[in-house]
Coordinates of C-alpha atoms and ligand atoms in Angstrom, one line a residue:
M12 CA -16.6 -3.4 30.0
V13 CA -13.9 -1.7 28.0
K14 CA -13.9 2.1 27.6
I15 CA -13.6 3.4 24.1
L16 CA -13.2 6.6 22.2
L17 CA -15.1 6.4 18.9
N18 CA -13.9 8.6 16.0
G19 CA -16.5 9.0 13.2
A20 CA -19.4 8.5 15.6
R21 CA -22.1 10.2 13.4
G22 CA -21.2 8.0 10.4
R23 CA -22.7 4.7 9.2
M24 CA -20.1 2.6 11.0
G25 CA -20.1 4.9 14.0
Q26 CA -23.9 4.4 14.4
A27 CA -23.5 0.6 13.9
I28 CA -21.0 0.5 16.7
Q29 CA -23.1 2.6 19.1
A30 CA -26.1 0.3 18.4
I31 CA -24.3 -2.8 19.7
A32 CA -21.8 -1.3 22.2
A33 CA -23.6 -2.3 25.4
A34 CA -24.3 -5.8 24.2
E35 CA -20.6 -6.2 23.4
E36 CA -19.5 -4.9 26.8
V37 CA -18.2 -1.6 25.6
E38 CA -18.7 1.8 27.2
I39 CA -18.3 4.7 24.7
V40 CA -16.8 7.4 26.8
A41 CA -16.3 9.8 23.8
A42 CA -18.2 9.8 20.5
I43 CA -16.4 12.3 18.3
D44 CA -16.3 13.6 14.7
M45 CA -14.5 16.2 12.7
G46 CA -14.2 19.4 14.7
D47 CA -14.4 17.7 18.1
D48 CA -11.4 17.7 20.6
P49 CA -10.3 14.1 21.1
V50 CA -8.1 14.8 24.1
P51 CA -10.6 14.6 27.0
G52 CA -12.0 11.3 25.6
L53 CA -8.5 9.9 25.0
K54 CA -7.5 10.6 28.6
E55 CA -10.6 8.6 29.8
C56 CA -10.6 5.7 27.3
E57 CA -8.7 2.4 27.3
V58 CA -8.7 2.1 23.5
A59 CA -9.6 4.3 20.5
I60 CA -11.6 3.2 17.4
D61 CA -11.4 5.0 14.1
F62 CA -14.0 4.7 11.4
S63 CA -13.9 8.2 9.9
F64 CA -12.0 9.5 6.9
H65 CA -8.4 8.8 5.6
E66 CA -7.1 12.2 6.6
A67 CA -8.2 11.8 10.2
T68 CA -6.3 8.5 11.1
A69 CA -2.7 9.7 11.4
P70 CA -3.5 12.7 13.6
L71 CA -5.5 10.4 15.9
A72 CA -2.7 7.8 15.9
K73 CA -0.3 10.5 17.0
L74 CA -2.5 11.5 19.9
C75 CA -3.0 7.8 20.9
A76 CA 0.8 7.5 21.0
E77 CA 1.1 10.6 23.1
Y78 CA -1.5 9.3 25.6
G79 CA -0.3 5.7 25.4
K80 CA -3.7 4.4 24.2
P81 CA -4.1 1.4 21.8
L82 CA -5.9 2.1 18.5
V83 CA -8.2 0.0 16.3
I84 CA -8.4 1.4 12.7
G85 CA -11.2 0.5 10.3
T86 CA -11.0 3.5 8.1
T87 CA -9.9 2.9 4.4
G88 CA -8.7 5.0 1.5
H89 CA -5.4 6.2 3.0
T90 CA -2.7 7.5 0.6
P91 CA 0.7 5.8 0.7
E92 CA 2.1 8.7 2.7
E93 CA -0.8 8.5 5.2
K94 CA -0.2 4.8 5.6
E95 CA 3.4 5.4 6.3
A96 CA 2.6 8.1 8.8
V97 CA 0.1 5.9 10.7
A98 CA 2.5 2.9 10.6
E99 CA 5.2 5.0 12.4
Y100 CA 3.1 4.9 15.6
T101 CA 3.1 1.1 15.7
A102 CA 6.5 1.5 17.3
Q103 CA 4.7 3.3 20.2
I104 CA 1.3 1.7 20.8
P105 CA -0.5 -1.6 20.0
M106 CA -2.7 -1.1 16.9
V107 CA -5.2 -3.4 15.1
W108 CA -5.5 -2.1 11.5
A109 CA -7.9 -3.9 9.1
G110 CA -9.8 -2.9 6.0
N111 CA -12.5 -5.4 6.8
F112 CA -13.5 -6.6 10.3
S113 CA -16.0 -9.3 9.2
T114 CA -15.1 -13.0 9.9
G115 CA -16.5 -14.0 6.5
V116 CA -14.2 -11.7 4.6
N117 CA -11.2 -13.0 6.5
L118 CA -12.1 -16.5 5.4
L119 CA -12.4 -15.1 1.8
F120 CA -8.8 -13.7 2.2
Y121 CA -7.6 -17.2 3.0
L122 CA -9.6 -19.0 0.3
V123 CA -8.4 -16.5 -2.4
G124 CA -4.8 -16.9 -1.4
K125 CA -5.1 -20.7 -1.7
A126 CA -7.0 -20.5 -5.0
A127 CA -4.5 -18.1 -6.5
K128 CA -1.6 -20.5 -5.6
I129 CA -3.3 -23.7 -6.6
L130 CA -4.7 -22.5 -9.9
G131 CA -2.2 -21.9 -12.7
R132 CA -1.5 -18.6 -14.5
E133 CA -4.0 -19.5 -17.1
Y134 CA -6.8 -19.0 -14.4
H135 CA -7.1 -15.2 -14.8
P136 CA -8.0 -13.3 -11.6
E137 CA -10.6 -10.6 -11.9
L138 CA -11.7 -8.7 -8.8
I139 CA -15.2 -7.1 -8.6
E140 CA -16.4 -5.1 -5.6
M141 CA -19.6 -3.2 -5.1
H142 CA -20.5 -0.6 -2.4
H143 CA -23.2 2.0 -1.6
C144 CA -23.3 5.3 -3.5
H145 CA -21.9 7.2 -0.5
K146 CA -18.5 5.4 -0.4
K147 CA -15.7 7.8 -1.1
D148 CA -12.7 5.6 -1.8
A149 CA -12.1 3.0 -4.6
P150 CA -11.2 0.3 -4.8
S151 CA -12.3 -0.6 -1.3
G152 CA -9.8 -1.4 1.5
T153 CA -10.9 -5.0 1.3
A154 CA -10.2 -5.1 -2.4
E155 CA -6.8 -3.6 -1.8
H156 CA -6.0 -6.4 0.6
L157 CA -7.3 -9.1 -1.8
L158 CA -5.0 -7.6 -4.4
E159 CA -2.0 -7.8 -2.1
I160 CA -2.9 -11.5 -1.5
I161 CA -3.2 -12.3 -5.2
R162 CA -0.1 -10.4 -6.0
A163 CA 1.9 -12.3 -3.4
A164 CA 0.6 -15.7 -4.5
R165 CA 1.3 -15.0 -8.2
G166 CA 4.5 -12.9 -7.8
L167 CA 2.8 -9.9 -9.5
T168 CA 3.4 -6.1 -9.0
P169 CA 0.8 -3.3 -8.6
E170 CA 1.7 -2.3 -12.2
Q171 CA 0.2 -5.5 -13.4
E172 CA -3.3 -4.5 -12.1
M173 CA -5.8 -3.3 -14.7
H174 CA -8.3 -0.9 -13.1
G175 CA -11.4 -1.0 -15.4
R176 CA -11.0 -1.5 -19.2
K177 CA -12.0 0.9 -22.0
G178 CA -10.9 1.2 -25.6
L179 CA -8.3 -0.8 -27.4
V180 CA -6.7 -2.4 -24.4
G181 CA -5.5 -5.5 -26.3
E182 CA -5.6 -9.1 -25.3
R183 CA -5.6 -9.9 -21.6
P184 CA -2.2 -11.2 -20.5
D185 CA -2.0 -14.1 -18.0
D186 CA -0.1 -12.0 -15.5
E187 CA -2.7 -9.3 -15.0
I188 CA -5.3 -8.7 -12.3
G189 CA -8.5 -7.0 -13.4
V190 CA -10.1 -4.7 -10.8
H191 CA -13.6 -3.3 -11.1
A192 CA -15.3 -1.0 -8.5
L193 CA -19.0 -0.7 -8.8
R194 CA -21.0 1.9 -6.8
G195 CA -24.7 2.3 -6.3
G196 CA -27.7 2.2 -4.0
D197 CA -27.3 1.0 -0.4
V198 CA -25.1 -2.1 -1.0
V199 CA -23.3 -2.7 2.3
G200 CA -20.2 -4.4 0.6
D201 CA -19.8 -7.2 -2.0
H202 CA -16.5 -8.7 -3.1
T203 CA -15.9 -11.3 -5.7
V204 CA -12.7 -12.8 -7.0
M205 CA -13.1 -14.7 -10.2
F206 CA -10.5 -17.0 -11.6
A207 CA -11.4 -17.4 -15.3
G208 CA -9.6 -20.4 -16.8
P209 CA -9.8 -22.5 -20.0
G210 CA -13.2 -24.2 -20.0
E211 CA -14.2 -23.2 -16.4
R212 CA -14.2 -20.4 -13.9
I213 CA -14.2 -20.2 -10.1
E214 CA -15.9 -17.4 -8.3
L215 CA -15.3 -16.7 -4.6
T216 CA -17.8 -14.2 -3.2
H217 CA -18.6 -12.5 0.1
K218 CA -21.7 -10.3 0.5
A219 CA -22.2 -8.2 3.6
S220 CA -25.8 -7.3 4.3
D221 CA -25.5 -5.7 7.7
R222 CA -22.8 -3.4 9.1
R223 CA -23.2 -5.1 12.4
I224 CA -20.6 -7.7 11.2
F225 CA -17.9 -5.0 10.9
A226 CA -18.9 -3.4 14.2
Q227 CA -18.7 -6.7 16.1
G228 CA -15.3 -7.4 14.6
A229 CA -14.0 -3.9 15.6
L230 CA -15.3 -4.2 19.1
R231 CA -13.8 -7.7 19.5
A232 CA -10.5 -6.2 18.3
A233 CA -10.9 -3.4 20.9
H234 CA -11.3 -5.9 23.8
W235 CA -8.4 -7.9 22.4
V236 CA -5.8 -5.1 21.9
V237 CA -6.0 -3.7 25.4
G238 CA -2.9 -4.8 27.3
K239 CA -1.2 -6.3 24.2
P240 CA 2.5 -5.5 23.5
I241 CA 3.3 -2.5 21.3
G242 CA 3.1 -3.3 17.6
L243 CA 0.9 -3.8 14.5
Y244 CA -1.8 -6.5 14.6
R245 CA -4.3 -7.6 12.0
I246 CA -7.7 -9.0 12.3
E247 CA -6.2 -12.5 11.7
D248 CA -4.4 -12.1 15.0
V249 CA -7.6 -11.2 16.8
L250 CA -9.5 -14.1 15.3
G251 CA -6.5 -16.5 15.8
L252 CA -6.3 -17.2 12.0
R253 CA -2.6 -16.4 11.4
D254 CA -0.9 -19.4 9.7
Ligands
LIG328 N1 -12.7 -1.9 8.2 C1 -14.0 -2.2 8.1 O1 -14.5 -3.3 8.4 C2 -14.9 -1.2 7.5 C3 -14.4 0.0 7.1 N2 -15.2 1.0 6.7 C4 -14.5 2.3 6.4 O2 -14.8 3.1 7.5 C5 -14.8 4.5 7.1 C6 -16.1 5.1 7.5 O3 -17.2 4.5 6.8 P1 -18.7 5.1 7.0 O4 -19.1 5.0 8.4 O5 -19.5 4.3 6.0 O6 -18.5 6.6 6.5 P2 -19.4 7.8 6.9 O7 -19.1 8.9 5.8 O8 -20.8 7.4 7.1 O9 -18.9 8.3 8.3 C7 -17.6 8.9 8.4 C8 -17.7 9.7 9.7 O10 -16.4 10.3 10.0 C9 -16.5 11.6 10.2 N3 -15.3 12.4 9.7 C10 -15.0 12.8 8.5 N4 -13.9 13.4 8.4 C11 -13.4 13.4 9.7 C12 -12.3 13.9 10.4 N5 -11.3 14.5 9.7 N6 -12.1 13.7 11.7 C13 -13.0 13.0 12.4 N7 -14.2 12.5 11.9 C14 -14.4 12.7 10.5 C15 -17.8 12.0 9.5 O11 -18.3 13.2 10.0 P3 -19.1 14.3 9.1 O12 -20.3 13.6 8.8 O13 -19.2 15.4 10.0 O14 -18.2 14.5 7.9 C16 -18.7 10.9 9.7 O15 -19.3 10.9 11.0 C17 -14.6 4.4 5.6 O16 -13.2 4.7 5.3 C18 -15.0 3.0 5.2 O17 -14.4 2.6 4.1 C19 -16.5 0.9 6.6 C20 -17.1 -0.3 6.9 C21 -16.4 -1.4 7.4
LIG329 O1 -17.1 1.9 3.0 C1 -17.7 0.8 3.3 O2 -18.9 0.8 3.5 C2 -16.9 -0.4 3.5 N1 -15.6 -0.2 3.5 C3 -14.7 -1.2 3.8 C4 -13.7 -1.3 2.6 O3 -13.4 -0.3 2.0 O4 -13.3 -2.4 2.2 C5 -15.2 -2.5 4.2 C6 -16.6 -2.8 3.7 O5 -16.5 -3.4 2.4 C7 -17.6 -1.7 3.7

């Protein structure tokens, strides 16, 4: 059993984690949300898990550093300043930080990287993601990581991303990544990267149908990170997928 503090406990992911905790050999010693004091739970836990809201992550990371507790972050939508603030604490505690804890999406990351490298510039990447109507950030954290992967493979910059198209946008250049965030209904999380080339197109898709996959990944990360050296880890480290 590993003892966890869960931040964002009343939310969709908080509920999904609580539903499987016992089966995954996790004891939730503190289930907190906005307005709750994390300190008593932090003192008792072995690791904290954050699935809450972008503004909440850096303050929690600061407290984890103060009490010497590892942190697993699933929350997305951080501003560049918030990301920087959180990253500072990776010099004080072990941290696993991932925009998507599913095994399937991590395979998608790998396949998209390979495809972006193998296919030439004339195979145009377009990224489409769809989530439920309650999601507050766009594009998704998963989409942001897919964009990083495509940019790295193709030598592109964030300025070469085109988020949605409207009006006289002109012809699509080769060195562009189209990004389209769809919202509606109760979609758990779909991500497609399309490479549209001359005479053919390749589509790589992952569709999540149950939040359990994210919850299982996050709890696996919580078990894994306890006792690890200080530093920043990704889900690839937890899954042993790092090249
Ligand atoms: N990495 C991954 O694999 C996944 C990541 N996510 C991400 O996890 C996050 C949560 O998603 P989801 O559960 O669907 O969202 P919800 O909106 O359902 O839940 C968020 C929870 O966080 C609480 N909360 C809001 N602000 C704060 C705060 N300042 N301090 C502490 N708690 C706060 C909310 O409380 P209240 O209701 O009182 O506002 C609520 O209980 C999102 O960023 C989402 O993108 C989601 C799925 C998978
Ligand atoms: O908010 C969600 O629901 C999800 N968020 C994560 C993201 O932003 O990528 C992961 C998953 O797609 C579900």
